[in-house]
Amino acid sequence: MSVFNAYMSLSGAVDADVARDEPLSRRTSYHIGGPAALVVRARSYAALARTVEVLAEEGVRWVVLGKGTNVLADDAGYDGCVILLEGEFSRVNVSADDRTVTAGAGAPLSRVVNEALRASLSGIEPCVGIPGTFGGALSMNAGTRREWIGRRVRDLVVYRPGEGMHRYEGGEIEWGYRSTTLPTSEIILEATLSLMPADKDAIAADMDARLRRRRQSQPLSLPSCGSVFRNPPDRSVGALIESCGLSGLTCGGAQISETHANFIVNRGGASSADVLALITRAHDAVRERYGIDLSPEVKFLGFGG
């Protein structure tokens, strides 16, 4: 593996900014994480394709990162390349006539939601207040336990390394709670959502109500990765962890939130080891008491993997 050769091959040769040893704490909502060996901010499809090609040639592993809102990055860093999708990947187009919103994977999810509201298009309200990018929302099928973005996908375009672009019809993909059948080896480039016309004031009122519930039930004032675990069928992870007496438990600068026990917050100076220790403690306590093996919703970056 030659990170240096990859850096030299990409610097100035593609429509991208290339940096070395950039702290992942700048790229994650936790504000935690050591340096990534390479960071490439690709602004075009050609830049993305060339970046992945060079990384393959040099044997450098890579990951696409959005806003890092559901990621815990290792304090030891990541010895591969973090790819950020910007430029043409951030475009959002609305067609009121077709009742669609088409957006690039790098577009902020909040912008997609707001553009739909401006066009009086309904169907994406469950995503209001969810941080991150559109691509990240698609990859994790963001929304609630019963309403998710995948149900609105008309079609989706991905990049298959070594092959090129491929278009899926929304129905070709299986969408479930916090899951999709999209191969993890493929990079989401853009998607089109089919929405429904509705009264703008009614859409806004629905969004406001959802935002109020989020503010009342989640610790939004402190850095976190959002929900740590997926909810098991008909159970609330927050309630399970709380019933194990773990609300407010601390480890270093990290704490299991007293507001919502499925959130682990950074109260200041938390390390990845602090957060990981609390994740493990909560997982093991719930398994011991209820026999439920909780599945992480948070993604881990680094940690030797």
Coordinates of C-alpha atoms in Angstrom, one line a residue:
M1 CA 0.0 0.0 0.0
S2 CA 1.4 3.4 -0.9
V3 CA -0.5 6.4 0.4
F4 CA 2.3 8.7 -0.7
N5 CA 2.1 7.4 -4.3
A6 CA -1.7 7.9 -4.3
Y7 CA -1.3 11.4 -2.9
M8 CA 1.2 12.3 -5.6
S9 CA -0.9 10.8 -8.4
L10 CA -4.0 12.6 -7.3
S11 CA -2.6 16.0 -6.3
G12 CA -3.4 18.5 -9.0
A13 CA -4.4 15.8 -11.5
V14 CA -8.1 15.6 -10.7
D15 CA -11.0 18.0 -9.9
A16 CA -10.5 17.5 -6.2
D17 CA -8.7 18.8 -3.2
V18 CA -6.3 16.2 -1.7
A19 CA -4.9 16.4 1.8
R20 CA -2.8 14.2 4.1
D21 CA -3.2 13.4 7.8
E22 CA -6.4 15.5 8.3
P23 CA -8.0 14.9 11.7
L24 CA -11.3 13.1 11.5
S25 CA -12.5 15.0 14.5
R26 CA -13.1 17.8 12.0
R27 CA -15.3 15.5 9.9
T28 CA -17.5 13.8 12.5
S29 CA -20.4 15.1 14.6
Y30 CA -18.7 13.5 17.7
H31 CA -15.6 15.7 17.2
I32 CA -13.6 12.6 17.8
G33 CA -11.0 10.9 15.6
G34 CA -7.4 10.8 14.7
P35 CA -5.9 11.6 11.2
A36 CA -7.0 10.1 8.0
A37 CA -4.0 9.2 5.8
L38 CA -5.7 10.8 2.8
V39 CA -8.8 13.0 2.4
V40 CA -10.1 13.6 -1.2
R41 CA -12.8 16.2 -1.7
A42 CA -14.1 15.1 -5.2
R43 CA -16.1 17.7 -7.0
S44 CA -17.1 15.7 -10.1
Y45 CA -17.8 12.2 -11.3
A46 CA -14.6 12.1 -13.3
A47 CA -12.6 13.0 -10.2
L48 CA -14.4 10.4 -8.1
A49 CA -13.8 7.6 -10.7
R50 CA -10.1 8.6 -11.1
T51 CA -9.6 8.7 -7.3
V52 CA -11.0 5.2 -6.8
E53 CA -8.9 3.9 -9.7
V54 CA -5.7 5.3 -8.3
L55 CA -6.5 4.0 -4.8
A56 CA -7.1 0.6 -6.2
E57 CA -3.8 0.7 -8.1
E58 CA -1.9 1.7 -4.9
G59 CA -3.8 -0.8 -2.7
V60 CA -5.2 2.0 -0.5
R61 CA -8.5 1.3 1.1
W62 CA -11.2 4.0 1.1
V63 CA -14.5 5.1 2.5
V64 CA -17.0 7.7 1.4
L65 CA -18.0 10.0 4.3
G66 CA -20.9 12.5 4.4
K67 CA -21.1 14.8 7.4
G68 CA -20.0 12.0 9.7
T69 CA -23.1 12.3 11.8
N70 CA -23.4 8.6 12.5
V71 CA -19.7 7.7 12.7
L72 CA -17.3 7.0 15.6
A73 CA -13.8 7.5 14.3
D74 CA -10.8 5.9 16.0
D75 CA -8.4 8.2 17.9
A76 CA -5.6 6.3 16.2
G77 CA -7.0 7.5 12.9
Y78 CA -7.7 5.7 9.6
D79 CA -4.9 4.5 7.4
G80 CA -6.9 4.8 4.2
C81 CA -8.6 7.5 2.2
V82 CA -11.7 9.4 3.1
I83 CA -13.7 10.5 0.1
L84 CA -16.0 13.5 0.4
L85 CA -18.5 14.2 -2.4
E86 CA -18.8 17.9 -3.2
G87 CA -19.3 20.2 -6.2
E88 CA -21.7 18.5 -8.7
F89 CA -22.7 16.0 -6.1
S90 CA -24.3 18.8 -4.0
R91 CA -26.9 19.8 -6.6
V92 CA -30.6 19.8 -5.8
N93 CA -33.3 20.1 -8.6
V94 CA -37.0 20.2 -8.0
S95 CA -39.7 19.5 -10.6
A96 CA -43.1 20.6 -9.4
D97 CA -44.7 19.2 -12.6
D98 CA -43.2 15.8 -12.1
R99 CA -43.5 16.0 -8.3
T100 CA -39.9 15.0 -7.9
V101 CA -36.8 16.1 -6.1
T102 CA -33.4 15.0 -7.6
A103 CA -30.4 15.5 -5.4
G104 CA -26.7 14.5 -5.4
A105 CA -25.3 12.4 -2.6
G106 CA -23.3 15.3 -1.2
A107 CA -26.3 17.6 -0.8
P108 CA -27.2 18.3 2.9
L109 CA -30.4 16.4 3.7
S110 CA -31.8 19.6 5.3
R111 CA -31.6 21.3 2.0
V112 CA -33.5 18.5 0.2
V113 CA -36.2 18.7 2.9
N114 CA -36.5 22.4 2.6
E115 CA -36.6 22.4 -1.2
A116 CA -39.4 19.9 -1.1
L117 CA -41.3 22.2 1.3
R118 CA -40.8 25.3 -0.9
A119 CA -42.3 23.3 -3.8
S120 CA -45.3 22.2 -1.6
L121 CA -44.2 18.5 -2.0
S122 CA -44.9 16.1 0.8
G123 CA -43.4 12.7 1.7
I124 CA -40.0 13.6 3.1
E125 CA -41.2 15.1 6.4
P126 CA -39.9 12.1 8.4
C127 CA -36.4 13.3 7.5
V128 CA -36.7 16.8 9.0
G129 CA -34.1 17.6 11.6
I130 CA -31.9 14.6 10.6
P131 CA -28.4 15.8 10.1
G132 CA -26.0 14.6 7.4
T133 CA -26.0 14.3 3.6
F134 CA -28.6 13.0 1.2
G135 CA -26.4 10.1 0.3
G136 CA -25.9 9.2 3.9
A137 CA -29.7 9.3 4.5
L138 CA -30.2 6.9 1.5
S139 CA -27.4 4.5 2.6
M140 CA -28.9 4.1 6.1
N141 CA -32.6 4.6 4.9
A142 CA -33.1 7.5 7.3
G143 CA -36.5 8.3 8.8
T144 CA -38.5 6.8 11.6
R145 CA -39.2 3.2 12.5
R146 CA -42.3 3.2 10.3
E147 CA -41.5 6.0 7.7
W148 CA -38.3 6.1 5.8
I149 CA -36.8 7.8 2.8
G150 CA -36.4 4.6 0.7
R151 CA -40.2 4.5 0.2
R152 CA -39.9 7.7 -1.9
V153 CA -37.0 6.7 -4.1
R154 CA -38.0 6.6 -7.8
D155 CA -34.5 5.8 -9.0
L156 CA -31.0 5.9 -7.8
V157 CA -27.6 6.2 -9.5
V158 CA -24.5 4.6 -8.1
Y159 CA -20.9 4.2 -9.1
R160 CA -19.5 0.7 -9.3
P161 CA -15.7 0.7 -9.0
G162 CA -14.1 -0.8 -12.0
E163 CA -17.4 -0.7 -14.0
G164 CA -19.0 2.7 -14.0
M165 CA -22.4 4.2 -13.3
H166 CA -25.5 2.1 -12.8
R167 CA -29.1 3.1 -12.3
Y168 CA -31.5 1.3 -10.0
E169 CA -35.3 1.7 -10.1
G170 CA -36.5 2.3 -6.5
G171 CA -38.4 -1.0 -6.5
E172 CA -35.2 -3.0 -7.3
I173 CA -33.9 -2.1 -3.8
E174 CA -35.3 -3.6 -0.7
W175 CA -35.7 -0.9 2.0
G176 CA -36.1 -1.7 5.6
Y177 CA -35.7 -0.1 9.0
R178 CA -32.2 1.4 8.9
S179 CA -31.2 -1.0 6.1
T180 CA -31.1 -1.4 2.3
T181 CA -29.9 -4.1 -0.1
L182 CA -27.5 -1.7 -1.8
P183 CA -24.1 -3.2 -2.0
T184 CA -21.6 -1.4 0.3
S185 CA -19.1 -1.5 -2.5
E186 CA -21.1 0.9 -4.6
I187 CA -21.1 4.7 -4.1
I188 CA -24.4 6.5 -4.2
L189 CA -24.2 9.4 -6.6
E190 CA -27.7 10.8 -6.8
A191 CA -31.4 9.8 -6.4
T192 CA -34.8 11.1 -7.4
L193 CA -37.7 11.1 -4.9
S194 CA -41.3 10.9 -5.9
L195 CA -43.4 13.1 -3.7
M196 CA -46.9 14.3 -3.4
P197 CA -48.4 17.8 -3.7
A198 CA -49.8 19.1 -0.5
D199 CA -50.6 22.3 1.3
K200 CA -47.4 24.1 2.2
D201 CA -48.6 25.3 5.6
A202 CA -49.7 21.7 6.5
I203 CA -46.3 20.4 5.5
A204 CA -44.6 23.1 7.6
A205 CA -46.8 22.4 10.6
D206 CA -46.0 18.7 10.4
M207 CA -42.2 19.4 10.2
D208 CA -42.4 21.8 13.1
A209 CA -44.2 19.2 15.3
R210 CA -41.6 16.6 14.4
L211 CA -38.7 19.0 15.3
R212 CA -40.3 19.9 18.6
R213 CA -40.5 16.2 19.5
R214 CA -36.8 15.8 18.6
R215 CA -35.8 18.7 20.7
Q216 CA -37.8 17.5 23.7
S217 CA -36.6 13.9 23.5
Q218 CA -33.0 14.0 22.3
P219 CA -29.8 15.6 23.7
L220 CA -29.2 17.9 20.7
S221 CA -27.0 20.4 22.6
L222 CA -24.0 18.1 22.9
P223 CA -22.0 16.3 20.2
S224 CA -23.2 12.8 19.5
C225 CA -23.7 10.3 16.6
G226 CA -27.4 10.2 17.0
S227 CA -28.9 6.8 18.0
V228 CA -26.2 4.3 18.8
F229 CA -28.3 1.1 18.4
R230 CA -31.2 0.1 16.1
N231 CA -34.5 -0.4 17.9
P232 CA -35.4 -4.1 18.1
P233 CA -39.0 -5.0 16.9
D234 CA -41.5 -3.3 19.1
R235 CA -38.9 -2.2 21.7
S236 CA -37.2 1.1 22.5
V237 CA -33.4 0.8 22.9
G238 CA -33.4 4.0 25.1
A239 CA -36.0 2.4 27.5
L240 CA -34.0 -0.9 27.6
I241 CA -30.7 0.9 28.4
E242 CA -32.4 3.1 31.0
S243 CA -34.1 0.1 32.7
C244 CA -30.6 -1.3 33.2
G245 CA -29.7 1.8 35.3
L246 CA -27.2 3.2 32.8
S247 CA -28.6 6.6 32.1
G248 CA -26.0 9.2 33.0
L249 CA -23.2 6.7 33.2
T250 CA -19.9 8.3 32.2
C251 CA -16.5 7.1 31.0
G252 CA -13.9 9.9 30.6
G253 CA -15.6 12.6 28.6
A254 CA -18.4 10.4 27.3
Q255 CA -21.8 9.9 28.8
I256 CA -24.9 7.8 28.2
S257 CA -27.4 10.7 27.9
E258 CA -29.9 11.2 30.7
T259 CA -32.3 12.7 28.1
H260 CA -32.3 9.6 25.8
A261 CA -30.2 6.6 26.8
N262 CA -29.7 5.5 23.2
F263 CA -27.5 8.6 22.8
I264 CA -23.9 8.7 24.0
V265 CA -22.7 12.3 24.1
N266 CA -19.3 13.9 24.2
R267 CA -19.3 16.2 27.2
G268 CA -15.9 17.4 26.4
G269 CA -12.6 15.7 25.6
A270 CA -14.2 12.3 25.0
S271 CA -12.0 9.7 23.3
S272 CA -13.2 7.0 20.9
A273 CA -12.2 4.5 23.6
D274 CA -14.5 6.3 26.1
V275 CA -17.5 6.1 23.7
L276 CA -16.7 2.5 22.7
A277 CA -16.6 1.5 26.4
L278 CA -20.1 2.9 27.0
I279 CA -21.4 1.2 23.8
T280 CA -20.0 -2.1 25.0
R281 CA -21.4 -1.6 28.5
A282 CA -24.9 -0.8 27.2
H283 CA -24.9 -3.7 24.7
D284 CA -23.8 -6.2 27.3
A285 CA -26.2 -5.0 30.0
V286 CA -29.2 -5.3 27.7
R287 CA -28.1 -8.7 26.4
E288 CA -27.6 -10.0 30.0
R289 CA -31.0 -8.7 31.3
Y290 CA -33.2 -9.2 28.3
G291 CA -31.4 -11.6 26.0
I292 CA -31.5 -9.0 23.2
D293 CA -28.3 -8.6 21.1
L294 CA -28.5 -4.9 20.1
S295 CA -27.2 -4.0 16.6
P296 CA -25.2 -0.8 16.3
E297 CA -26.5 1.9 14.1
V298 CA -23.3 3.9 14.5
K299 CA -20.6 3.2 11.9
F300 CA -17.0 2.6 13.1
L301 CA -14.2 4.1 11.1
G302 CA -10.7 2.8 11.8
F303 CA -10.3 0.5 14.8
G304 CA -8.1 -1.8 12.8
G305 CA -10.8 -2.6 10.3

